[in-house]
Coordinates of C-alpha atoms and ligand atoms in Angstrom, one line a residue:
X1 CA -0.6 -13.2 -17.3
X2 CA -2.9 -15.4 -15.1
X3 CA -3.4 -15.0 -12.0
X4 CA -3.5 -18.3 -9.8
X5 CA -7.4 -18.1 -9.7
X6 CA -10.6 -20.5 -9.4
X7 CA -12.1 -20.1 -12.6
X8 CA -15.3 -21.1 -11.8
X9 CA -15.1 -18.8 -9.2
X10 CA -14.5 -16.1 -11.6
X11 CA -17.3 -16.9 -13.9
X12 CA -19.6 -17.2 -11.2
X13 CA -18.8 -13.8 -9.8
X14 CA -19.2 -12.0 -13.3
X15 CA -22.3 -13.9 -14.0
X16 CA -24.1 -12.7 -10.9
X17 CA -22.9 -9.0 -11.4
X18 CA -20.1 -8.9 -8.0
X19 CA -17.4 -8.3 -10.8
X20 CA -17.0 -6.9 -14.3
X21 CA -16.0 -7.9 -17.6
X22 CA -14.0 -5.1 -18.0
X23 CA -10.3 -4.1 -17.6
X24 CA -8.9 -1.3 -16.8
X25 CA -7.3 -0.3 -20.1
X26 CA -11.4 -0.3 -21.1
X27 CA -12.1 2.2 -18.4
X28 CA -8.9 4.6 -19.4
X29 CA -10.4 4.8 -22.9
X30 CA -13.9 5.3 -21.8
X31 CA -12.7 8.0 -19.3
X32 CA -11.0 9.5 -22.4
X33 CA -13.3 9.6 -24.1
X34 CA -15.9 11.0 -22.0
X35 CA -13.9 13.0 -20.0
X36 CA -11.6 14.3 -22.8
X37 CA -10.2 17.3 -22.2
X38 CA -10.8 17.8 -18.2
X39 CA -7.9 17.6 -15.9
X40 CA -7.2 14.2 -14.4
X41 CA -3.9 14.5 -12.8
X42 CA -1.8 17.6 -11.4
X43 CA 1.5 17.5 -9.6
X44 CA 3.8 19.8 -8.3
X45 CA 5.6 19.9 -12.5
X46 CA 2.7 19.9 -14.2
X47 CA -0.8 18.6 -15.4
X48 CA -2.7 16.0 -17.7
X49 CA -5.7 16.2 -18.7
X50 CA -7.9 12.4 -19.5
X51 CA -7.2 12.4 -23.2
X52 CA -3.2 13.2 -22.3
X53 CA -3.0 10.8 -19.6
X54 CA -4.3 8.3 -22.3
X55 CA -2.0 9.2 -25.3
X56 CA 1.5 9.9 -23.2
X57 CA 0.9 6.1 -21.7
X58 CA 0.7 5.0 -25.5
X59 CA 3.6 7.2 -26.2
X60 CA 5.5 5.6 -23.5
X61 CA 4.4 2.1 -23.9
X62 CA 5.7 2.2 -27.9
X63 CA 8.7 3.7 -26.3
X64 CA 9.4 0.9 -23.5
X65 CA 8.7 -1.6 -26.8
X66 CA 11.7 0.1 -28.0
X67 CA 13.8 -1.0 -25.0
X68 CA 12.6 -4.6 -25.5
X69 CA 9.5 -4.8 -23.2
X70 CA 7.0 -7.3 -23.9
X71 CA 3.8 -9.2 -22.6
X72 CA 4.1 -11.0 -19.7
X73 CA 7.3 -9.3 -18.7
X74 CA 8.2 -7.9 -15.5
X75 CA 8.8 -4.6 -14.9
X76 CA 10.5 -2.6 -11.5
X77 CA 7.8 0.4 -11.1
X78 CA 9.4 2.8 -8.4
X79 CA 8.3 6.3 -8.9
X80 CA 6.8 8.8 -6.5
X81 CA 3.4 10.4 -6.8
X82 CA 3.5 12.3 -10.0
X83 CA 1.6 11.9 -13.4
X84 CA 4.8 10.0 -14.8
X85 CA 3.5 7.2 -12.1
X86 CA 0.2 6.6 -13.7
X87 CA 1.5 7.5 -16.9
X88 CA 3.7 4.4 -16.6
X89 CA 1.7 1.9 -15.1
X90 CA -1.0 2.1 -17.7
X91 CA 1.9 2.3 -20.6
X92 CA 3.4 -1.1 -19.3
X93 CA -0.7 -2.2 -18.9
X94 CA -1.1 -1.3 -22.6
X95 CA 1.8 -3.8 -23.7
X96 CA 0.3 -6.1 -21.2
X97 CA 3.8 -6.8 -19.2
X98 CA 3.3 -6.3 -15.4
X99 CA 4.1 -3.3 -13.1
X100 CA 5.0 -4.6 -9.5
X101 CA 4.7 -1.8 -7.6
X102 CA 7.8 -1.1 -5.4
X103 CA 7.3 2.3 -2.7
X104 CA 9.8 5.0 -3.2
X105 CA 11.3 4.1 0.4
X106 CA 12.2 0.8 -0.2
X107 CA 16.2 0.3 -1.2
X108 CA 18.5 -2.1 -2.0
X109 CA 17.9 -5.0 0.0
X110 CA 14.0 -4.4 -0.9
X111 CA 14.5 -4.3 -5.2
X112 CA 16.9 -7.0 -4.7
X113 CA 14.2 -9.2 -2.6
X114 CA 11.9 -8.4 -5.6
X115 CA 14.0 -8.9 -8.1
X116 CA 14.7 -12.5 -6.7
X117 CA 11.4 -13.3 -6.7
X118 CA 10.1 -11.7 -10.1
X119 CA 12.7 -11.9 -12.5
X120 CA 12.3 -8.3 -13.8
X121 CA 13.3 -7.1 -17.1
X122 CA 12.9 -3.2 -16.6
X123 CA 13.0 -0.9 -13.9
X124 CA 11.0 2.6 -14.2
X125 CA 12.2 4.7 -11.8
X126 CA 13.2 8.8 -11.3
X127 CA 16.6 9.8 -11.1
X128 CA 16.8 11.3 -7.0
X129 CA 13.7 12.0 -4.9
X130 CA 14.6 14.4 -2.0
X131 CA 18.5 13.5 -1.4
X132 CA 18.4 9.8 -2.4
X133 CA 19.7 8.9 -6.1
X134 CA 18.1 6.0 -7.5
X135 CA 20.4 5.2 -9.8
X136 CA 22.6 3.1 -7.0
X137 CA 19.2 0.8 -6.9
X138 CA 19.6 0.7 -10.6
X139 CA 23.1 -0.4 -10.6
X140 CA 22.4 -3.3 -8.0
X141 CA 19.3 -4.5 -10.3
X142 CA 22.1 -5.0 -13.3
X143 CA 24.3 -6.1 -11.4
X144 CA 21.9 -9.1 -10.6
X145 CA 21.3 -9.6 -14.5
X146 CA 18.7 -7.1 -15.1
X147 CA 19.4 -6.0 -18.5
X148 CA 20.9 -2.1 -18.2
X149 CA 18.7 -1.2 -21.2
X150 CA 16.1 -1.6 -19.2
X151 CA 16.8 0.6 -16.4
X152 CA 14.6 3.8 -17.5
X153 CA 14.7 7.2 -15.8
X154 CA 11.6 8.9 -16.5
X155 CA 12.2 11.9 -15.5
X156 CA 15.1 12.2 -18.0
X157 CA 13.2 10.9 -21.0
X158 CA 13.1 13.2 -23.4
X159 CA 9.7 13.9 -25.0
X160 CA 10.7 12.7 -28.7
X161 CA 12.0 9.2 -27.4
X162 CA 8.2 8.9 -26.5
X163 CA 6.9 9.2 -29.4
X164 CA 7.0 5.4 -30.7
X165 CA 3.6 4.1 -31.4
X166 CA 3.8 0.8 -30.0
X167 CA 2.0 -2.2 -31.8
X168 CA 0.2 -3.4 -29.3
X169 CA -0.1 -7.2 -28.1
X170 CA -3.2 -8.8 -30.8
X171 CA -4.7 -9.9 -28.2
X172 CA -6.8 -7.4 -25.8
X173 CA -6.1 -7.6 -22.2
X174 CA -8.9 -9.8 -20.4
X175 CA -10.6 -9.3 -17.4
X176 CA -9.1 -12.3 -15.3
X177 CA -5.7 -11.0 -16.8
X178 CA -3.3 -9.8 -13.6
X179 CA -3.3 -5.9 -14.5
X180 CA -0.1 -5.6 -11.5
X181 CA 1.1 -7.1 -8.9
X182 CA 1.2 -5.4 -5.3
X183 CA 3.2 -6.1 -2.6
X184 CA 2.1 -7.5 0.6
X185 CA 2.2 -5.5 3.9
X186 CA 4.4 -8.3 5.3
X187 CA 7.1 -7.4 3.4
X188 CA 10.0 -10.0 3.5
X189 CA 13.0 -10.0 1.3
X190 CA 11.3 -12.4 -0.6
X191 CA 8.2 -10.4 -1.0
X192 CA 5.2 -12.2 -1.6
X193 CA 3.5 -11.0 -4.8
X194 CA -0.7 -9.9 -4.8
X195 CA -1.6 -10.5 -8.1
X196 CA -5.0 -8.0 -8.8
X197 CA -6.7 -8.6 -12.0
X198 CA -8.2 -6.0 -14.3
X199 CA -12.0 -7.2 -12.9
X200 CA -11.2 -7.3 -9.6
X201 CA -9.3 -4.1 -9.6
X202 CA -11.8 -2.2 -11.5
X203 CA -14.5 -3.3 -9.2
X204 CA -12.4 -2.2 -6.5
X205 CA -12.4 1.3 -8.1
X206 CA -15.3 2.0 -9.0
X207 CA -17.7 0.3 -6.3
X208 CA -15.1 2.4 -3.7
X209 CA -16.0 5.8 -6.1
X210 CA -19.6 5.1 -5.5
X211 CA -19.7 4.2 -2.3
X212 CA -17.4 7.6 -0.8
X213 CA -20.3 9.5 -3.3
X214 CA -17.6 10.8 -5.7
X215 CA -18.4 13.0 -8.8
X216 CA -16.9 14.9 -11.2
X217 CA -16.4 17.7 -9.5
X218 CA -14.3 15.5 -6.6
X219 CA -10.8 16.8 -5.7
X220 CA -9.0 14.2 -4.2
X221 CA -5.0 15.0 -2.5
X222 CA -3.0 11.9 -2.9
X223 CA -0.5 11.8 0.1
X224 CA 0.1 8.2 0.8
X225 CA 2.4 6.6 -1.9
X226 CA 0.2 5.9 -5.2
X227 CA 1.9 2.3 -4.6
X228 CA 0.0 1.7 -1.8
X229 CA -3.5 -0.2 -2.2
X230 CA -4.8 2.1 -0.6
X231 CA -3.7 5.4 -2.6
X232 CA -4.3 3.4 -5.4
X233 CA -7.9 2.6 -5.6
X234 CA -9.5 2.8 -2.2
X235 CA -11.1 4.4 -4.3
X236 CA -7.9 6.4 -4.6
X237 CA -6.5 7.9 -7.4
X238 CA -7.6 5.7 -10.0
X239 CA -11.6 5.8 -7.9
X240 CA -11.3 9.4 -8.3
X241 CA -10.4 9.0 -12.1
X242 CA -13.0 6.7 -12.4
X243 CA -16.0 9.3 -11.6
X244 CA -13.9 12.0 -13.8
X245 CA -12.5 13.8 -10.8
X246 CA -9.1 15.7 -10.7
X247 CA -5.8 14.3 -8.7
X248 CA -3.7 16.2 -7.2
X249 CA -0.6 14.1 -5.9
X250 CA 2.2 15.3 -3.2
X251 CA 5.6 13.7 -4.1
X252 CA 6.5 13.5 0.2
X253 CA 3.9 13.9 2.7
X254 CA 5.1 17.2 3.9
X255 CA 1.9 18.9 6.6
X256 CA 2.6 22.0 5.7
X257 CA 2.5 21.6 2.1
X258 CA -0.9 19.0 2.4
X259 CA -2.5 22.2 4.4
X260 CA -1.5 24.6 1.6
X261 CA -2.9 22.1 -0.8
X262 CA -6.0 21.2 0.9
X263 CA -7.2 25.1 0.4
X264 CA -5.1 26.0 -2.8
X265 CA -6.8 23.3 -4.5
X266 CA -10.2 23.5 -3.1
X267 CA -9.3 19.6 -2.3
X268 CA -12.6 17.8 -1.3
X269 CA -11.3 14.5 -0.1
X270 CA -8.2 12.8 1.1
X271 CA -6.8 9.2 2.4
X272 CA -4.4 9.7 5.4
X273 CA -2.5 7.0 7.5
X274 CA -3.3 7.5 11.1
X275 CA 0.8 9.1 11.6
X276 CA -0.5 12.0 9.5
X277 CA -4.0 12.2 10.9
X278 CA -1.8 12.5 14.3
X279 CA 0.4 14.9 12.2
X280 CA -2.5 16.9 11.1
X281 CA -4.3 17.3 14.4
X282 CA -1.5 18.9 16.2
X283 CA -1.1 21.1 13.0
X284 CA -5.0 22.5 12.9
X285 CA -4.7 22.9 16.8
X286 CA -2.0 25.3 16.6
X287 CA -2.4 27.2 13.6
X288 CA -6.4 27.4 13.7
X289 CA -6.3 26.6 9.9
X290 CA -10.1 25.0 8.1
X291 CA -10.1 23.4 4.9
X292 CA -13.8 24.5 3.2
X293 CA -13.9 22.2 0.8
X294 CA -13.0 19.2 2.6
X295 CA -16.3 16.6 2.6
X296 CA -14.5 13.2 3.0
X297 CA -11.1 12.3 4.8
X298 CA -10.3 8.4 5.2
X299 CA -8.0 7.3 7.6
X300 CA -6.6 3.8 7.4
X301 CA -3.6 1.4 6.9
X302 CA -3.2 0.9 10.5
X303 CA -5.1 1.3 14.0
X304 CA -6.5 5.2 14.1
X305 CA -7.4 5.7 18.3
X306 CA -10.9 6.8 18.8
X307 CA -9.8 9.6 20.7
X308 CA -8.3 11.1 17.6
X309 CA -10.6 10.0 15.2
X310 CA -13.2 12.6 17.7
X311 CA -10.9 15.0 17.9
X312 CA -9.8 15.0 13.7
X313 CA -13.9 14.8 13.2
X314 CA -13.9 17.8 15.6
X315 CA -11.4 20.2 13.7
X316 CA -12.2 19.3 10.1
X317 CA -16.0 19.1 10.5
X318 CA -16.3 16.7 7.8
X319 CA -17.0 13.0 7.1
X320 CA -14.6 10.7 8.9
X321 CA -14.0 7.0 7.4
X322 CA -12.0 4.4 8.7
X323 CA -11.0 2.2 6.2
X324 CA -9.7 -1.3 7.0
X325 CA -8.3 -3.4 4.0
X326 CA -5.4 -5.4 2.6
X327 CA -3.6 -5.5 -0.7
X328 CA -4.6 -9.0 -0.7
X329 CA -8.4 -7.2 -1.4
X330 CA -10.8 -6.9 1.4
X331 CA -12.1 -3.7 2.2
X332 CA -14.3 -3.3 5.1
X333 CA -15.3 1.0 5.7
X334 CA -17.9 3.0 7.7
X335 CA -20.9 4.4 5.6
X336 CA -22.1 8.1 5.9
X337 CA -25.0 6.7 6.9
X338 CA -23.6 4.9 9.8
X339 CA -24.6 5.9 13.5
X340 CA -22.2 7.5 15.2
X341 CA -20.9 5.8 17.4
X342 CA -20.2 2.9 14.9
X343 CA -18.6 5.4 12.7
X344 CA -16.1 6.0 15.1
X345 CA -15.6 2.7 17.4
X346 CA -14.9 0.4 14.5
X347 CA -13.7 0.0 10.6
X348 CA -17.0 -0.8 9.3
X349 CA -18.6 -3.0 7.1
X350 CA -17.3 -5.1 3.5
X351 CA -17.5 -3.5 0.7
X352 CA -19.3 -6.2 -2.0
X353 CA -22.0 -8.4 -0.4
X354 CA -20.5 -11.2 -2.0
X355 CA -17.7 -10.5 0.6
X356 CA -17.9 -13.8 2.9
X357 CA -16.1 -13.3 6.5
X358 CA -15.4 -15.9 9.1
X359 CA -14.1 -14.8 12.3
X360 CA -11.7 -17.7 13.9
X361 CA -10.9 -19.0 17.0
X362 CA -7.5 -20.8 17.7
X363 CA -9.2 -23.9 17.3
X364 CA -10.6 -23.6 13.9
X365 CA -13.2 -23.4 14.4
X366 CA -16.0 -19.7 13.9
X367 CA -16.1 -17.7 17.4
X368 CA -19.6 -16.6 18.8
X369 CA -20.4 -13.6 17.2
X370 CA -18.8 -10.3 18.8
X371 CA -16.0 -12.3 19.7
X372 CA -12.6 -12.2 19.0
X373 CA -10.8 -14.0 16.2
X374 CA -8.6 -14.4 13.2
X375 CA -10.2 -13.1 9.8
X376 CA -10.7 -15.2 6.7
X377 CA -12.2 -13.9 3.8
X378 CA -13.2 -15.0 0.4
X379 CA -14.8 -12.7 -2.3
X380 CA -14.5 -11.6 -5.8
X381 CA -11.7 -9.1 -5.8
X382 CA -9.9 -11.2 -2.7
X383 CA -7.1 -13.1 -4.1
X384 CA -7.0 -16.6 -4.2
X385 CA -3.1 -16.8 -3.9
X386 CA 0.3 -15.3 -4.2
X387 CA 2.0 -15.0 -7.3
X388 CA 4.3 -18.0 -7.5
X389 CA 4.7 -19.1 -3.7
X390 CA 3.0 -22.4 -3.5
X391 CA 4.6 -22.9 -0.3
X392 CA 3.2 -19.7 1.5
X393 CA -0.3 -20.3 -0.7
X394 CA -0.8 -23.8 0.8
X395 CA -0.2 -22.0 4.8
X396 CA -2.3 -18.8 3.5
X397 CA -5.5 -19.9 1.8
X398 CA -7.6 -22.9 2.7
X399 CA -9.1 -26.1 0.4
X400 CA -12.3 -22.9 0.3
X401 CA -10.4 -20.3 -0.9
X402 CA -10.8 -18.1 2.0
X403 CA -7.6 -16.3 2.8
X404 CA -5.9 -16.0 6.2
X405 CA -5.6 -12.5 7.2
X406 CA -3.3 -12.8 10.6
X407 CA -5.6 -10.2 11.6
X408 CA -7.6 -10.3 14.7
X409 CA -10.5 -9.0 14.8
X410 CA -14.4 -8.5 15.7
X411 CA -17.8 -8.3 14.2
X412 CA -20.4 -6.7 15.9
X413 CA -24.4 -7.4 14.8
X414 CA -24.5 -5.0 12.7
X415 CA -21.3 -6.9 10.6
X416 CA -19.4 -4.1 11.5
X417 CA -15.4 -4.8 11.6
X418 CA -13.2 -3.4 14.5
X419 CA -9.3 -4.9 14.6
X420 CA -7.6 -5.7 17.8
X421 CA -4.1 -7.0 17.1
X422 CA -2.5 -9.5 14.8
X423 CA -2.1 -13.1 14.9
X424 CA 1.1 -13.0 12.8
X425 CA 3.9 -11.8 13.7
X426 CA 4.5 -7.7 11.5
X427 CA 5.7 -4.3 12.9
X428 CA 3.0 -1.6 10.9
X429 CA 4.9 1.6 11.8
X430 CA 2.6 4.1 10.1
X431 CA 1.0 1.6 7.9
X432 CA 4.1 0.7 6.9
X433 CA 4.4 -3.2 7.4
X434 CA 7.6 -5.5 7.6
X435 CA 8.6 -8.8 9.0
X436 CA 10.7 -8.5 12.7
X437 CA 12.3 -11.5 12.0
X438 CA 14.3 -10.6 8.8
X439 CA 16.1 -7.6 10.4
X440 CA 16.5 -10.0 13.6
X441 CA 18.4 -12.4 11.0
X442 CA 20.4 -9.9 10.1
X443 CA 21.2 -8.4 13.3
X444 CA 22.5 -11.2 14.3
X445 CA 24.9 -11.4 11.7
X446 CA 26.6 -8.5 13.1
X447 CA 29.8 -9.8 15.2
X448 CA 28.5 -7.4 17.7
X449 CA 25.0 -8.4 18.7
X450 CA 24.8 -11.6 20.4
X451 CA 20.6 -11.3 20.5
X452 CA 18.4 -8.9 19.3
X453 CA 14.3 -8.6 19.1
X454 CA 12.6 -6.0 16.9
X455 CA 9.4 -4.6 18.9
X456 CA 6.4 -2.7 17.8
X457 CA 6.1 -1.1 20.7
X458 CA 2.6 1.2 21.0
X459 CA 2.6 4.7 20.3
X460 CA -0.1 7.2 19.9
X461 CA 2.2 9.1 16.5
X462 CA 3.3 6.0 14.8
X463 CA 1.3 3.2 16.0
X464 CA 4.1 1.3 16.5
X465 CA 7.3 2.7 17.5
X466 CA 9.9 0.2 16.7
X467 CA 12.1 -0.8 19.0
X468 CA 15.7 -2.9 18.8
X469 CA 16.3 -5.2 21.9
X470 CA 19.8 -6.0 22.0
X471 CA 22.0 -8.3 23.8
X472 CA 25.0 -7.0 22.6
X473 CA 29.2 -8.6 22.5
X474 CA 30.8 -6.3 24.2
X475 CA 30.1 -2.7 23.9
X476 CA 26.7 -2.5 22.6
X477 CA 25.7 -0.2 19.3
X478 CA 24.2 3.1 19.5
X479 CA 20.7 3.8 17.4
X480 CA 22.9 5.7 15.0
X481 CA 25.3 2.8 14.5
X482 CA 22.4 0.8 13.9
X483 CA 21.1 2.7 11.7
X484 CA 24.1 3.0 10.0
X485 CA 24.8 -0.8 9.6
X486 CA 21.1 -1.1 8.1
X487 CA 22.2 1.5 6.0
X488 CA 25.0 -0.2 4.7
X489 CA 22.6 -3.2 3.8
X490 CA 20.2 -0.9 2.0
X491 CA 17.6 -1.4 3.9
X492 CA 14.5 0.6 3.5
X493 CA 14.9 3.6 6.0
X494 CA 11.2 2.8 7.9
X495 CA 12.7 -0.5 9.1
X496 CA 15.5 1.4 11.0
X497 CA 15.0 1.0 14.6
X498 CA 13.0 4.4 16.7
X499 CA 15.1 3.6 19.8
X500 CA 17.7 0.6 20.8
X501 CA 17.6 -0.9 24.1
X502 CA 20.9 -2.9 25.6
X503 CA 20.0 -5.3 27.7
X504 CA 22.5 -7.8 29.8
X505 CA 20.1 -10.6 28.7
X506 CA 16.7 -10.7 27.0
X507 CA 13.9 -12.1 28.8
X508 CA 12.1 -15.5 27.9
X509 CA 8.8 -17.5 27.9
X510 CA 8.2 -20.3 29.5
X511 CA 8.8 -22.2 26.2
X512 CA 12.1 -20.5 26.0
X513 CA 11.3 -18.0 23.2
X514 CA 11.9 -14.8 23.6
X515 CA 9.2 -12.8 25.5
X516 CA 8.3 -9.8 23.1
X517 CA 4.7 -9.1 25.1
X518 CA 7.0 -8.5 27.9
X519 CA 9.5 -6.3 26.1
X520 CA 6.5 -4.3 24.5
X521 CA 4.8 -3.8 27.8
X522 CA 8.0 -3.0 30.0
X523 CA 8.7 0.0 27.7
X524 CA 5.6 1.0 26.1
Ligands
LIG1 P1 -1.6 -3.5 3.4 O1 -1.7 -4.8 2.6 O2 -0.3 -2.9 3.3 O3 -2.7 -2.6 3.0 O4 -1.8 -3.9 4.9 C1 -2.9 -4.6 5.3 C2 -2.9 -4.8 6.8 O5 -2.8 -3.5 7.5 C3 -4.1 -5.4 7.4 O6 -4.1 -6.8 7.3 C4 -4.1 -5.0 8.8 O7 -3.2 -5.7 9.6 C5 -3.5 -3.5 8.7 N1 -4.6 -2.5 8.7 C6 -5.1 -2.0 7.6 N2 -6.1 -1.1 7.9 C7 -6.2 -1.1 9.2 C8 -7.0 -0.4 10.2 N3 -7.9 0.5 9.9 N4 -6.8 -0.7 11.5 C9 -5.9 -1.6 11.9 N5 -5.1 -2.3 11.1 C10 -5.2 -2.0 9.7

């Protein structure tokens, strides 16, 4: 599948170096090959070592050929961190179908969203991670037409059905290919799509791997969902694969567990979202634990304060990197080399130097430098659009192909990045990210609410707490009938509300809308 690129832009980036001609199915042989035997990925069932990890995704991919799954075809990928996660997304890679990437918290209303918009054909998924069974998501996705042979539990796959050797599309996978689609922070029902090719994404790997100073002997402790960019290949898991490294992935981000892990494994480096950094902090300061090996944490997804990024610095005594970046593809991070202060006041700098940045102002037009503005950025592994969306394409990326971030931020002389709010409209409630006016919609639905707004509302654990603003008809709902209504709608359980407030009447802005800043400010 192609993605909806500027092929001349394309060629011009491989030709002056700022992407590869490779894809990614090219770097999982070559890691096979030279990697071989050493362990790539571990979990909490088991362990694969390079030359596995290559042959049990051939297995499976002649296997999902079995079930009818061909190039170009869609497929449903919902699994927790594991092996089986990679092990399927390079499988459906070899038979060059595409994965899009669902978390393991999203439900019904989420895969159904998806669905809409994709037109799956198969849905990977486990049969129950901590008390939830998945198999209710699997029933909706037939029950919208998805074929039920294509509904595949892979944690109840027997080892012999693997064993088909698939024939394998005649043509190779190219590097302007789409090797998956991600989803967009901005989550709506009707999710908009990232398409990331094999070039882009490789790039994204490896120049991530090289600039964190991975090696071979790297121990990285996947906590943040593997379907999150930034898990993913920030450098990630796949970064970490990329310099022959070993993975160790934690199904639910459980602080006791990661502290266990970070000796147990001797882990060297680790991506947290700032909820766990908080998480961790309080953790260390009462239990006095150190992690020895530790040389690298990253901490990104959402605003990390400087106070804690000290304070994490502080306990851990290792490298600290904020790491700002989308789905969509910039990445902007703090070098070792940094000073100090930089390292810790902002997100850094972008990662290609073909990465072109304009900072915004509500006119148009480029703000003074160290000013505040929205972002828009163009580069080689930024996409130039959504996968089939030309009406959010045309409002998201200009006639130059820069794409409009929502994100408000500052550049310093030095180019280095710090974000101060959004332009857009998104709760991020521990880097998770969601539109407020789809559950408003749906609120409003209920016979019981007459008006409701859905607040980020600042907090120092989450971010953004989330709160529900309700005018309600007569008596009002409790957080737990909420919840419980969401519920109902299979709604993904982060979107639930933190705390609902009942008001008599919500307050408005001089144009009438309602006043949100107000609502944040009054109960923050
Ligand atoms: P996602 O596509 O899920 O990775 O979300 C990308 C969005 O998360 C960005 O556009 C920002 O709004 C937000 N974000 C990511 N990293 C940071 C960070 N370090 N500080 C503040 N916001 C961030």
């Amino acid at each position: 599948m192609k993605p909806h690129i500027d092929p001349a832009a394309f060629e011009q980036y491989l030709k002056c170096g700022a992407l590869p001609a490779t894809t990614l199915l090219d770097c999982l042989a070559q890691w096979a090959r030279e990697y071989g035997d050493r362990l790539a990925l571990q979990d909490d069932q088991g362990e694969l070592s390079y030359r596995q990890l290559d042959l049990r995704s051939t297995a499976l991919a002649g296997f999902l050929q079995s079930r009818g799954l061909g190039a170009e075809d869609k497929v449903i990928l919902q699994l927790p961190n594991g092996c089986g996660f990679f092990i399927a997304l390079f499988a459906v890679m070899k038979l060059q179908a595409v994965a899009i990437l669902a978390l393991p918290g999203h439900r019904q209303y989420e895969l159904l969203g998806l669905q809409e918009a994709a037109q799956a054909t198969m849905y990977i998924t486990c049969s129950q991670l901590a008390d939830f069974r998945y198999e209710v998501l699997a029933q909706a996705l037939v029950d919208q037409g998805m074929p039920r042979n294509g509904v595949v539990y892979l944690d109840v796959l027997g080892d012999d059905a693997w064993d088909a050797c698939p024939q394998l599309p005649a043509r190779p996978a190219a590097p302007d290919d789409v090797a998956f689609l991600l989803l967009s922070g901005g989550t709506t029902q009707v999710p908009k799509l990232i398409p990331r090719t094999h070039a882009d994404y490789t790039y994204n790997i490896t120049a991530m791997a090289e600039a964190c100073g991975l090696h071979a002997h790297s121990r990285y402790l996947c906590v943040v969902p593997a379907a999150h960019n930034f898990a993913l290949g920030c450098p990630g898991v796949l970064g970490v694969l990329s310099a022959g490294g070993l993975v160790h992935l934690l199904p639910q981000p459980d602080i006791m567990r990661l502290c266990e892990l970070m000796n147990e494994q001797r882990i060297t480096v680790t991506s947290l979202v700032p909820s766990i950094a908080e998480l961790l902090i309080e953790y260390l300061e009462f239990s006095g634990m150190s992690f020895s090996a530790l040389e690298l944490v990253q901490v990104g997804a959402a605003r990390f304060s400087k106070e804690s990024a000290r304070r994490l610095k502080q306990l851990l005594g290792c490298e600290l990197q904020h790491i700002y970046g989308m789905a969509e593809g910039l990445l902007c991070f703090n070098r070792a080399e940094d000073p100090e202060q930089a390292k810790v006041d902002t997100q850094g700098r972008p990662l290609s130097s073909f990465d072109e940045i304009r900072v915004v102002g509500e006119d148009g037009q480029q703000v003074a430098r160290g000013d505040v503005g929205e972002l828009h950025v163009r580069g080689p592994y930024t996409i130039r659009g959504y996968h089939a969306r030309p009406e959010i394409n045309e409002a998201a990326f200009d006639a130059e192909g820069f794409y409009h971030s929502g994100d408000l931020v500052r550049v310093d002389e030095a180019g280095n990045v710090t974000v101060v709010g959004r332009v857009k409209e998104q709760i991020n409630r521990a880097g998770e990210k969601y539109s407020p006016s789809d559950i408003e919609k749906l609120m409003v639905d209920w016979a019981r609410i007459g008006e409701c707004a859905v607040v980020g509302v600042e907090d120092r654990q989450l971010g953004e707490r989330v709160v529900y603003f309700i005018r309600p008809i007569g008596p009002g709902p409790s957080r737990r009938e909420v919840c419980e209504y969401l519920k109902e709608l299979g709604l993904a359980d982060f979107k639930y509300p933190d705390a609902v407030v009942l008001l008599e009447q919500l307050p408005l802005t001089a144009v009438g809308k309602i006043d949100k800043k107000r609502l944040a400010l009054e109960h923050a």
